Coordinates of C-alpha atoms in Angstrom, one line a residue:
T1 CA -70.8 -41.5 97.6
H2 CA -72.2 -38.1 96.6
T3 CA -70.1 -36.0 94.3
H4 CA -70.7 -32.3 93.5
T5 CA -70.0 -31.2 90.0
H6 CA -69.0 -27.8 88.9
I7 CA -69.7 -26.6 85.4
Y8 CA -68.1 -23.3 84.2
F9 CA -69.4 -21.5 81.2
S10 CA -67.3 -18.7 79.7
H11 CA -68.7 -16.8 76.9
A12 CA -67.2 -13.8 75.4
P13 CA -69.0 -12.9 72.1
P14 CA -67.4 -10.6 69.6
P15 CA -68.0 -6.9 70.2
G16 CA -71.5 -5.8 69.2
R17 CA -72.8 -9.5 69.2
H18 CA -74.7 -9.8 72.4
S19 CA -77.9 -11.5 71.4
D20 CA -80.3 -13.0 73.9
S21 CA -79.6 -16.5 72.5
E22 CA -75.9 -16.3 73.2
H23 CA -76.6 -15.5 76.8
A24 CA -79.4 -18.1 77.1
T25 CA -76.9 -21.1 77.2
P26 CA -76.5 -21.3 81.1
A27 CA -80.3 -20.9 81.4
R28 CA -80.9 -23.7 78.9
I29 CA -78.4 -25.9 80.5
S30 CA -80.0 -25.2 83.9
L31 CA -83.4 -26.2 82.6
L32 CA -82.0 -29.4 81.1
L33 CA -80.3 -30.3 84.4
C34 CA -83.6 -29.8 86.2
S35 CA -85.5 -32.0 83.7
L36 CA -82.8 -34.7 84.3
Q37 CA -83.2 -34.2 88.1
L38 CA -79.5 -33.0 88.3
G39 CA -80.2 -29.5 89.3
Q40 CA -79.0 -29.9 92.8
D41 CA -75.8 -31.6 91.8
V42 CA -74.4 -29.0 89.3
E43 CA -73.3 -25.4 89.8
I44 CA -73.1 -23.2 86.9
Y45 CA -70.7 -20.3 86.8
A46 CA -71.4 -18.0 84.0
N47 CA -68.6 -15.6 83.1
A48 CA -67.0 -16.2 86.5
P49 CA -64.2 -13.8 87.8
L50 CA -60.7 -14.9 87.1
D51 CA -60.0 -15.8 90.9
T52 CA -63.2 -18.1 90.8
L53 CA -62.0 -19.6 87.5
K54 CA -58.5 -20.3 88.9
R55 CA -60.0 -21.9 92.0
L56 CA -62.4 -24.1 90.0
L57 CA -59.6 -25.3 87.7
A58 CA -57.3 -26.0 90.7
E59 CA -60.1 -28.0 92.3
G60 CA -61.4 -29.8 89.1
L61 CA -60.5 -33.1 87.5
V62 CA -61.6 -32.6 83.9
G63 CA -61.5 -29.6 81.6
L64 CA -64.2 -30.4 78.9
H65 CA -63.7 -28.7 75.6
T66 CA -66.3 -29.5 72.8
M67 CA -65.8 -26.7 70.2
R68 CA -65.0 -28.3 66.7
D69 CA -62.3 -26.7 64.7
E70 CA -61.1 -24.2 67.2
H71 CA -58.0 -22.7 65.7
F72 CA -56.2 -22.4 69.0
G73 CA -57.9 -23.6 72.2
I74 CA -56.5 -21.3 75.0
G75 CA -59.0 -22.8 77.4
V76 CA -57.4 -26.2 76.8
V77 CA -54.0 -24.7 77.5
E78 CA -55.4 -23.2 80.7
Y79 CA -57.0 -26.6 81.8
M80 CA -53.6 -28.3 81.4
A81 CA -51.6 -25.4 83.1
A82 CA -53.9 -25.6 86.1
G83 CA -53.6 -29.4 86.4
T84 CA -57.1 -30.2 85.2
I85 CA -57.1 -33.1 82.9
A86 CA -58.1 -31.9 79.4
L87 CA -60.7 -33.8 77.3
A88 CA -60.8 -31.7 74.1
H89 CA -62.5 -32.0 70.7
D90 CA -60.3 -33.9 68.5
S91 CA -59.9 -31.3 65.7
A92 CA -57.8 -28.2 64.8
G93 CA -55.5 -26.6 67.5
P94 CA -56.3 -29.1 70.3
R95 CA -55.3 -32.0 68.0
S96 CA -52.3 -30.5 66.3
D97 CA -50.7 -28.3 68.9
I98 CA -52.1 -28.8 72.4
V99 CA -53.3 -32.2 73.6
V100 CA -50.3 -33.9 71.9
N101 CA -49.6 -37.4 73.3
E102 CA -46.6 -39.4 72.6
P103 CA -45.9 -43.1 73.1
G104 CA -45.9 -43.5 76.8
V105 CA -46.6 -39.8 77.5
V106 CA -50.2 -39.0 78.0
R107 CA -51.0 -35.3 78.4
G108 CA -54.8 -35.4 78.0
F109 CA -57.6 -36.9 76.0
R110 CA -59.4 -36.1 72.6
A111 CA -62.8 -37.1 71.4
V112 CA -65.3 -36.3 68.7
T113 CA -68.5 -38.2 69.3
E114 CA -70.7 -38.5 72.3
A115 CA -69.6 -42.1 72.8
E116 CA -65.9 -41.1 72.5
Y117 CA -66.5 -38.3 75.2
A118 CA -68.3 -40.8 77.5
A119 CA -65.5 -43.4 77.1
A120 CA -62.9 -40.8 77.7
L121 CA -64.6 -39.5 80.9
A122 CA -65.0 -43.0 82.1
A123 CA -61.3 -43.7 81.6
I124 CA -60.3 -40.4 83.4
F125 CA -62.7 -41.3 86.3
A126 CA -61.2 -44.8 86.6
L127 CA -57.5 -43.6 86.9
A128 CA -55.8 -44.1 90.2
A129 CA -54.6 -40.8 91.8
A130 CA -51.0 -41.6 90.8
E131 CA -52.0 -42.0 87.2
R132 CA -53.8 -38.8 87.3
L133 CA -50.9 -36.9 88.7
V134 CA -48.6 -38.2 85.9
I135 CA -51.0 -36.9 83.2
Q136 CA -51.4 -33.6 85.1
N137 CA -47.5 -33.2 85.4
N138 CA -47.0 -34.2 81.7
A139 CA -49.6 -31.6 80.7
R140 CA -48.3 -28.9 82.9
E141 CA -44.7 -29.4 81.7
F142 CA -45.7 -29.5 78.0
V143 CA -47.7 -26.2 78.0
A144 CA -45.2 -24.5 80.2
N145 CA -42.5 -25.2 77.7
R146 CA -44.5 -25.0 74.4
F147 CA -46.4 -21.8 75.2
S148 CA -43.9 -19.9 77.3
E149 CA -42.9 -16.3 76.4
K150 CA -39.3 -17.6 75.8
N151 CA -40.5 -20.2 73.2
F152 CA -42.7 -17.5 71.7
E153 CA -39.7 -15.1 71.5
D154 CA -37.4 -17.7 70.0
R155 CA -39.8 -18.8 67.4
F156 CA -40.8 -15.2 66.5
L157 CA -37.1 -14.3 66.1
E158 CA -36.4 -17.4 64.0
H159 CA -39.3 -16.5 61.6
M160 CA -38.2 -12.9 61.4
A161 CA -34.5 -13.8 60.7
A162 CA -35.7 -16.0 57.8
L163 CA -37.7 -13.1 56.4
L164 CA -34.8 -10.7 56.7
R165 CA -32.3 -12.9 54.9

């Protein structure tokens, strides 16, 4: 069967840092895809509007995150909240706070090496629909609770109370 893959690039450089090399990433990826004869099978969305991003996340299966030592990882949280299975770099925020699995409770996948990413992708693609749904629901519930405004308020007040004592 033929599958069509969507790749979404989101790039928001710091103010005043808009070099040509930063904006060349989608063009370089497009050239690579053509050289691999995959150009017809992949769509690249560079800095897509929010409604397009939401649609792609809702339709997608895997949210791929490769940034090493990202201190938080809001994109990974967005993947999980949208029901896209997260495959994140096994470091920093995604490791410690976001893609947190427990015995019997899988919320996503983490990897470091190309081989680990490939194995995780193969595992995700091999999941039965019911297994994917369990992971998606686990992830949605986790991020809805952990990153909710209520949780933020409670933790903020807890830390402020400790400072004021």
